[in-house]
Amino acid sequence: MAALAALALVRSLVFASLTPPYQSSDEPWHLDYARVVGQGHLPVTGRTQLDPAIVVHAKQVSSDRHVTLYGITNPPLSREAFQPPLAYIVPGVGYRLLGARGGLLWFRAFDALLGVVLVLVAYGAARRAFPESPWAGPLAGLTVACLPSVAMVTSSASNDAAAGVLALAALAMAAGLARQGGSIRRFAVLGALVGAAGLAKTTGLAAAPPAVVAAVVAPRAHRSAGARSGRPYAIGAVAGAAALVMAPWVARNLWVYGDLTGTKAFVDSYPGSRIGGLSLLLAGRPRLTGAHRFWPELLRSAVGVLRWSDLRLPGWAYALAGAGALAGFAAVAAWLRRAAPVNRRAAAVLLSALPFGVVATAWFALTVDWQPQGRYLIPGMLGAASVVGASCGWRGFAVAGGALLALLGAGIATTARTYGLP
């Protein structure tokens, strides 16, 4: 576990040092959100403008390094102002103390540390779900350390790393409850974790359905005198605690924007509902120049699409990842047929996170902006990696580890080839 944590930290620092400032997706806007939070306020979509210091810095970097200037519109508005605020509190402190340049380094360093936490949470979640398996934890941790999509979000300034940590922590607790059951109070804590993931990024609420799955499949807790137990109470505790945590943010969105999620005022939006509708989820082609089909782009970006989602890995990397995923799910299907009921319950929770993550991604792409972003699936992919690790022996782990290291190498080589060595 310590070796995996060290690998994740080095990985994030390597990607961060190779990637020039603002060359990672949405970085100017995320950094400006941290600035506003550091001043004790919340940004407003369509009104909050980027700090002129960020604009100047971005233009200077693009000129000095001969790279594309991303994210600076006229006027330079903050397109991430609709995001929830939890992930920006610590970066906001750094921006207030260090300004634009130092604040960006602080933000990237904070996300690199969250990458280490993500390894530890993934390892612990897999061990909690499958305590008798020697490979579940190592494979989940190695997936965090090597997958290029994870490397991107833990080496740049964004809210994805914080949301991933909180959502995966919720999955870990849900898997444990599915195995052993628990009190209503523990299910309430699970709901609070789900709410915290939603306060870091709205798509973090995709952890809510797996939490409900845990409440449904968990063995009933022993009833003590006067205690309440059973599935309805557990589901109510999860939903009620999550709603309570999210309530202030929802109320603020209703007051400022007039909708629940704050996406109504999204700047320069091209939702799928305007460029093709539901047919886009059935392999339809978007009616927008440069837009990609949903499923191919979702799968590519789940493996890793760098820069502002316009820098792809070599074709062999995606083919290798696809073959590995198919082999892994085949191993899981065979293992589940002979697995003990307690392992099946834990696997049901972890595997359910992936399809619900796809639903959340499709919702965003169809209703807010057409961005089939596979990084929203990171908690679900790590949960699936835990189940794959539980189903394989040391040979399977060795093959999967080799494939993951090859993907990491492809991500580093692609980034270095694009930007050169610092």
Coordinates of C-alpha atoms in Angstrom, one line a residue:
M1 CA 0.0 0.0 0.0
A2 CA 2.8 2.4 0.8
A3 CA 4.5 1.6 -2.5
L4 CA 1.3 2.3 -4.4
A5 CA 0.8 5.6 -2.6
A6 CA 4.4 6.6 -3.4
L7 CA 3.8 5.6 -7.1
A8 CA 0.6 7.7 -7.2
L9 CA 2.4 10.8 -5.8
V10 CA 5.3 10.5 -8.2
R11 CA 2.9 9.9 -11.1
S12 CA 0.9 13.1 -10.3
L13 CA 4.1 15.2 -9.9
V14 CA 5.4 13.9 -13.2
F15 CA 2.2 14.8 -15.0
A16 CA 2.0 18.2 -13.3
S17 CA 5.6 19.1 -14.2
L18 CA 5.2 18.0 -17.8
T19 CA 1.9 19.8 -18.3
P20 CA 2.1 23.6 -18.6
P21 CA -0.3 25.8 -16.6
Y22 CA -3.8 25.9 -17.9
Q23 CA -3.2 23.1 -20.4
S24 CA -5.4 20.7 -18.3
S25 CA -9.2 20.7 -18.9
D26 CA -11.1 23.7 -17.4
E27 CA -8.1 24.7 -15.2
P28 CA -8.4 28.5 -15.4
W29 CA -12.1 28.3 -14.4
H30 CA -11.4 25.9 -11.5
L31 CA -8.6 28.1 -10.3
D32 CA -10.8 31.2 -10.4
Y33 CA -13.5 29.4 -8.4
A34 CA -10.9 28.8 -5.7
R35 CA -10.0 32.5 -5.8
V36 CA -13.7 33.5 -5.1
V37 CA -14.1 31.0 -2.3
G38 CA -10.8 32.2 -0.8
Q39 CA -12.4 35.7 -0.6
G40 CA -15.3 34.2 1.3
H41 CA -17.9 34.3 -1.6
L42 CA -19.4 31.9 -4.2
P43 CA -19.2 32.6 -7.9
V44 CA -22.3 33.1 -10.0
T45 CA -22.6 31.7 -13.5
G46 CA -22.7 34.3 -16.2
R47 CA -21.6 37.1 -13.8
T48 CA -18.3 36.1 -12.2
Q49 CA -15.3 37.1 -14.4
L50 CA -11.9 35.5 -14.3
D51 CA -9.2 37.2 -12.2
P52 CA -7.2 39.4 -14.6
A53 CA -4.1 37.8 -13.1
I54 CA -5.2 34.4 -14.4
V55 CA -5.8 35.8 -17.8
V56 CA -2.4 37.5 -18.0
H57 CA -0.7 34.3 -16.7
A58 CA -2.5 32.1 -19.2
K59 CA -1.6 34.3 -22.1
Q60 CA 2.0 34.5 -21.0
V61 CA 2.4 30.7 -20.7
S62 CA 0.7 30.1 -24.1
S63 CA 3.1 32.6 -25.7
D64 CA 6.3 31.4 -24.0
R65 CA 5.6 27.7 -24.4
H66 CA 3.9 28.0 -27.9
V67 CA 0.8 26.2 -26.8
T68 CA -2.9 26.8 -27.4
L69 CA -4.6 29.4 -25.2
Y70 CA -7.6 27.6 -23.6
G71 CA -10.4 28.8 -21.5
I72 CA -10.1 32.6 -22.0
T73 CA -13.3 33.9 -23.5
N74 CA -14.3 37.5 -24.2
P75 CA -15.3 38.6 -21.6
P76 CA -13.4 36.0 -19.6
L77 CA -16.2 34.4 -17.6
S78 CA -15.8 31.5 -15.2
R79 CA -17.7 28.6 -16.7
E80 CA -17.3 26.4 -13.6
A81 CA -19.2 28.8 -11.3
F82 CA -22.2 26.3 -11.2
Q83 CA -20.1 23.7 -9.4
P84 CA -20.6 23.0 -5.6
P85 CA -18.0 24.6 -3.4
L86 CA -16.6 21.8 -1.1
A87 CA -13.6 20.9 -3.3
Y88 CA -12.4 24.5 -3.5
I89 CA -12.0 25.4 0.2
V90 CA -8.3 24.3 0.6
P91 CA -7.3 25.6 -2.8
G92 CA -9.0 28.9 -2.0
V93 CA -6.8 29.3 1.0
G94 CA -3.8 28.8 -1.2
Y95 CA -5.0 31.4 -3.8
R96 CA -5.6 34.0 -1.1
L97 CA -2.1 33.5 0.3
L98 CA -0.1 33.0 -2.9
G99 CA -2.0 34.7 -5.8
A100 CA -2.6 33.2 -9.3
R101 CA 0.7 31.5 -10.0
G102 CA 1.4 30.2 -6.5
G103 CA -2.3 29.3 -6.1
L104 CA -2.2 27.1 -9.2
L105 CA 0.8 25.3 -7.8
W106 CA -0.9 24.9 -4.5
F107 CA -4.1 23.6 -6.1
R108 CA -2.2 21.0 -8.2
A109 CA -0.2 19.9 -5.2
F110 CA -3.4 19.5 -3.2
D111 CA -4.9 17.3 -5.9
A112 CA -1.7 15.3 -6.0
L113 CA -2.0 14.6 -2.3
L114 CA -5.7 13.7 -2.9
G115 CA -4.3 11.2 -5.4
V116 CA -2.4 9.5 -2.6
V117 CA -5.6 9.5 -0.5
L118 CA -7.5 8.0 -3.4
V119 CA -5.0 5.1 -3.5
L120 CA -5.4 4.5 0.2
V121 CA -9.2 4.7 0.0
A122 CA -9.3 2.4 -3.0
Y123 CA -7.1 -0.1 -1.3
G124 CA -9.1 0.0 1.9
A125 CA -12.4 -0.2 0.0
A126 CA -11.4 -3.4 -1.7
R127 CA -10.0 -4.9 1.5
R128 CA -13.3 -4.0 3.3
A129 CA -15.4 -5.5 0.5
F130 CA -13.3 -8.7 0.0
P131 CA -11.2 -9.2 3.2
E132 CA -10.2 -12.8 2.2
S133 CA -8.9 -11.7 -1.2
P134 CA -5.1 -10.9 -1.4
W135 CA -5.4 -9.2 -4.8
A136 CA -8.5 -7.0 -4.6
G137 CA -6.7 -4.1 -2.7
P138 CA -3.5 -4.2 -4.7
L139 CA -5.4 -4.1 -8.1
A140 CA -7.7 -1.3 -7.0
G141 CA -4.7 0.7 -5.8
L142 CA -2.6 0.0 -8.9
T143 CA -5.6 1.1 -11.1
V144 CA -5.5 4.5 -9.2
A145 CA -1.8 4.8 -9.7
C146 CA -1.6 3.9 -13.3
L147 CA -4.9 4.8 -15.2
P148 CA -4.2 8.0 -17.3
S149 CA -7.7 9.4 -16.6
V150 CA -7.0 9.3 -12.8
A151 CA -3.5 10.8 -13.4
M152 CA -5.1 13.7 -15.2
V153 CA -7.5 14.7 -12.4
T154 CA -4.8 14.2 -9.7
S155 CA -2.2 16.4 -11.4
S156 CA -4.3 19.4 -12.4
A157 CA -6.5 22.0 -10.7
S158 CA -10.1 20.7 -10.6
N159 CA -12.8 19.3 -8.3
D160 CA -12.6 15.7 -9.7
A161 CA -10.0 14.4 -7.3
A162 CA -11.9 15.5 -4.1
A163 CA -15.2 14.2 -5.5
G164 CA -13.6 10.9 -6.4
V165 CA -12.2 10.5 -2.9
L166 CA -15.5 11.2 -1.2
A167 CA -17.6 9.0 -3.6
L168 CA -15.2 6.1 -3.3
A169 CA -15.2 6.4 0.5
A170 CA -19.0 6.2 0.3
L171 CA -18.7 3.0 -1.9
A172 CA -16.3 1.6 0.7
M173 CA -18.7 2.1 3.5
A174 CA -21.6 0.8 1.4
A175 CA -19.7 -2.4 0.6
G176 CA -19.0 -3.0 4.2
L177 CA -22.6 -2.5 5.2
A178 CA -23.7 -4.8 2.4
R179 CA -21.5 -7.5 3.9
Q180 CA -22.3 -7.2 7.5
G181 CA -25.3 -4.9 7.9
G182 CA -25.3 -2.1 10.4
S183 CA -27.3 0.3 12.5
I184 CA -29.5 3.1 11.1
R185 CA -26.9 5.5 12.4
R186 CA -24.2 4.0 10.1
F187 CA -26.5 4.2 7.1
A188 CA -27.1 7.9 8.0
V189 CA -23.3 8.4 8.0
L190 CA -23.2 6.7 4.6
G191 CA -25.8 9.2 3.4
A192 CA -23.8 12.1 4.7
L193 CA -20.8 10.8 2.7
V194 CA -22.9 10.7 -0.4
G195 CA -24.0 14.2 0.2
A196 CA -20.4 15.4 0.8
A197 CA -19.5 13.8 -2.6
G198 CA -22.3 15.8 -4.2
L199 CA -21.1 19.0 -2.5
A200 CA -17.7 18.4 -4.2
K201 CA -19.2 17.7 -7.6
T202 CA -22.8 17.1 -8.6
T203 CA -22.0 13.9 -10.4
G204 CA -20.7 12.6 -7.0
L205 CA -24.3 12.0 -6.2
A206 CA -24.0 8.9 -8.5
A207 CA -22.8 7.2 -5.3
A208 CA -26.4 7.4 -4.0
P209 CA -27.9 4.5 -5.9
P210 CA -25.1 2.1 -4.8
A211 CA -25.7 3.2 -1.2
V212 CA -29.4 2.3 -1.7
V213 CA -28.3 -1.0 -3.1
A214 CA -26.3 -1.6 0.1
A215 CA -29.4 -0.8 2.2
V216 CA -31.5 -3.2 0.2
V217 CA -29.1 -6.2 0.2
A218 CA -27.5 -5.7 3.7
P219 CA -28.4 -8.4 6.3
R220 CA -30.8 -7.1 8.9
A221 CA -29.1 -5.7 12.0
H222 CA -29.9 -7.4 15.3
R223 CA -32.8 -5.7 16.9
S224 CA -32.2 -4.3 20.4
A225 CA -34.9 -3.1 22.7
G226 CA -36.8 -0.3 21.0
A227 CA -34.4 -0.1 18.0
R228 CA -35.7 0.4 14.5
S229 CA -34.2 -1.7 11.7
G230 CA -35.1 -2.9 8.3
R231 CA -34.7 -1.8 4.7
P232 CA -37.1 1.1 4.6
Y233 CA -35.4 2.7 7.6
A234 CA -32.0 2.2 6.1
I235 CA -33.0 3.6 2.8
G236 CA -34.6 6.6 4.5
A237 CA -31.5 7.2 6.6
V238 CA -29.3 7.2 3.5
A239 CA -31.6 9.5 1.5
G240 CA -32.4 11.8 4.4
A241 CA -28.8 12.4 5.5
A242 CA -27.7 13.0 1.9
A243 CA -30.6 15.4 1.3
L244 CA -29.7 17.2 4.6
V245 CA -26.1 17.7 3.6
M246 CA -27.1 19.0 0.1
A247 CA -30.0 21.1 1.3
P248 CA -28.1 24.4 1.7
W249 CA -26.6 24.1 -1.7
V250 CA -29.9 23.3 -3.4
A251 CA -31.6 26.2 -1.6
R252 CA -28.8 28.5 -2.8
N253 CA -29.3 27.3 -6.4
L254 CA -33.0 27.8 -6.2
W255 CA -32.5 31.3 -4.9
V256 CA -29.8 32.4 -7.4
Y257 CA -30.6 30.4 -10.6
G258 CA -34.2 29.0 -10.1
D259 CA -33.2 25.4 -10.5
L260 CA -31.9 22.6 -8.3
T261 CA -28.5 22.1 -9.7
G262 CA -27.4 25.5 -10.8
T263 CA -26.8 24.4 -14.4
K264 CA -29.6 26.5 -15.8
A265 CA -27.3 29.5 -16.4
F266 CA -24.4 27.5 -17.9
V267 CA -22.4 29.7 -20.2
D268 CA -22.2 28.8 -23.9
S269 CA -23.9 25.5 -23.4
Y270 CA -24.5 22.9 -26.1
P271 CA -26.5 20.2 -24.4
G272 CA -27.2 17.0 -26.2
S273 CA -30.9 17.8 -26.2
R274 CA -30.2 20.6 -28.7
I275 CA -27.8 18.7 -30.9
G276 CA -29.4 15.3 -31.4
G277 CA -31.5 14.4 -28.3
L278 CA -31.8 10.9 -26.9
S279 CA -30.7 9.4 -30.2
L280 CA -27.2 10.4 -29.2
L281 CA -27.2 7.6 -26.6
L282 CA -28.1 5.1 -29.4
A283 CA -24.9 5.8 -31.4
G284 CA -26.3 9.0 -33.1
R285 CA -23.9 11.6 -34.4
P286 CA -24.1 15.1 -32.7
R287 CA -25.2 18.0 -34.9
L288 CA -22.2 20.1 -33.7
T289 CA -18.9 20.5 -35.4
G290 CA -16.1 18.7 -33.6
A291 CA -18.4 16.9 -31.2
H292 CA -17.9 13.1 -30.8
R293 CA -20.3 10.2 -30.5
F294 CA -21.2 9.4 -26.9
W295 CA -20.0 5.8 -26.4
P296 CA -16.7 5.9 -28.2
E297 CA -15.7 9.2 -26.5
L298 CA -16.9 8.0 -23.1
L299 CA -14.8 4.9 -23.3
R300 CA -11.7 6.7 -24.6
S301 CA -12.0 9.4 -21.9
A302 CA -12.5 6.7 -19.2
V303 CA -9.1 5.4 -20.1
G304 CA -7.6 8.8 -20.6
V305 CA -8.0 11.7 -22.9
L306 CA -5.5 14.5 -22.0
R307 CA -5.3 18.2 -22.3
W308 CA -8.7 19.8 -22.9
S309 CA -10.1 16.4 -23.9
D310 CA -8.4 16.8 -27.3
L311 CA -5.2 14.9 -26.8
R312 CA -5.6 11.1 -27.2
L313 CA -3.3 8.3 -26.3
P314 CA -2.0 5.9 -29.0
G315 CA -4.6 3.6 -30.4
W316 CA -3.0 0.5 -28.9
A317 CA -3.5 1.9 -25.4
Y318 CA -7.3 2.0 -25.8
A319 CA -7.3 -1.4 -27.5
L320 CA -5.3 -2.8 -24.6
A321 CA -7.6 -1.3 -22.0
G322 CA -10.7 -2.6 -23.8
A323 CA -9.3 -6.1 -24.0
G324 CA -8.3 -6.0 -20.3
A325 CA -11.7 -4.8 -19.3
L326 CA -13.4 -7.6 -21.2
A327 CA -11.1 -10.2 -19.7
G328 CA -11.7 -8.7 -16.2
F329 CA -15.5 -8.8 -16.5
A330 CA -15.4 -12.3 -17.8
A331 CA -13.4 -13.4 -14.8
V332 CA -15.9 -11.6 -12.5
A333 CA -18.8 -13.3 -14.2
A334 CA -17.2 -16.7 -13.6
W335 CA -16.2 -15.9 -10.0
L336 CA -19.7 -14.6 -9.0
R337 CA -21.2 -18.0 -9.8
R338 CA -19.2 -19.7 -7.1
A339 CA -18.7 -16.7 -4.7
A340 CA -20.2 -16.7 -1.2
P341 CA -23.4 -14.7 -0.7
V342 CA -21.5 -12.1 1.4
N343 CA -19.1 -11.5 -1.5
R344 CA -21.9 -11.2 -3.9
R345 CA -23.6 -8.5 -1.9
A346 CA -20.4 -6.5 -1.7
A347 CA -19.8 -7.0 -5.5
A348 CA -23.4 -5.9 -6.2
V349 CA -22.7 -2.5 -4.5
L350 CA -19.4 -1.9 -6.2
L351 CA -20.4 -3.0 -9.7
S352 CA -23.6 -0.9 -9.5
A353 CA -21.5 2.3 -9.2
L354 CA -20.4 2.0 -12.8
P355 CA -23.7 2.0 -14.6
F356 CA -25.1 4.7 -12.3
G357 CA -22.0 6.8 -13.2
V358 CA -22.8 6.4 -16.8
V359 CA -26.3 7.6 -16.1
A360 CA -24.9 10.7 -14.4
T361 CA -22.6 11.4 -17.3
A362 CA -25.4 11.0 -19.8
W363 CA -27.6 13.4 -17.8
F364 CA -24.9 16.1 -17.8
A365 CA -24.1 15.6 -21.5
L366 CA -27.8 15.7 -22.5
T367 CA -29.0 18.5 -20.3
V368 CA -26.0 20.8 -19.6
D369 CA -23.2 20.4 -22.1
W370 CA -22.2 17.7 -24.5
Q371 CA -19.1 16.4 -22.8
P372 CA -19.0 12.6 -22.5
Q373 CA -16.4 12.6 -19.8
G374 CA -15.2 9.2 -18.6
R375 CA -13.5 10.8 -15.6
Y376 CA -16.9 11.0 -14.0
L377 CA -16.8 7.2 -13.9
I378 CA -13.6 6.9 -11.9
P379 CA -15.3 5.8 -8.6
G380 CA -17.2 3.2 -10.5
M381 CA -14.2 2.0 -12.4
L382 CA -12.2 1.6 -9.1
G383 CA -15.1 -0.3 -7.6
A384 CA -15.1 -2.6 -10.6
A385 CA -11.3 -3.0 -10.3
S386 CA -11.8 -4.2 -6.7
V387 CA -14.2 -6.9 -7.9
V388 CA -11.8 -7.9 -10.7
G389 CA -9.0 -8.2 -8.1
A390 CA -11.2 -10.4 -5.9
S391 CA -11.9 -12.7 -8.8
C392 CA -8.3 -13.2 -10.0
G393 CA -5.2 -15.0 -8.8
W394 CA -1.6 -13.8 -8.9
R395 CA -1.3 -14.5 -12.6
G396 CA -4.3 -12.4 -13.4
F397 CA -3.0 -9.7 -11.2
A398 CA 0.4 -9.8 -13.0
V399 CA -1.3 -9.5 -16.4
A400 CA -3.5 -6.6 -15.2
G401 CA -0.6 -4.9 -13.6
G402 CA 1.5 -5.1 -16.7
A403 CA -1.4 -3.6 -18.8
L404 CA -1.9 -0.8 -16.3
L405 CA 1.8 0.1 -16.2
A406 CA 1.8 0.2 -20.0
L407 CA -1.2 2.6 -19.9
L408 CA 0.7 4.8 -17.5
G409 CA 3.7 4.8 -19.7
A410 CA 1.6 5.8 -22.7
G411 CA 0.1 8.7 -20.8
I412 CA 3.5 10.0 -19.7
A413 CA 5.0 9.6 -23.1
T414 CA 2.1 11.3 -24.8
T415 CA 2.3 14.3 -22.4
A416 CA 6.1 14.6 -22.8
R417 CA 6.0 14.3 -26.6
T418 CA 3.3 17.0 -26.7
Y419 CA 4.9 19.6 -24.4
G420 CA 8.5 18.5 -24.2
L421 CA 10.5 18.2 -21.0
P422 CA 10.3 21.1 -18.5

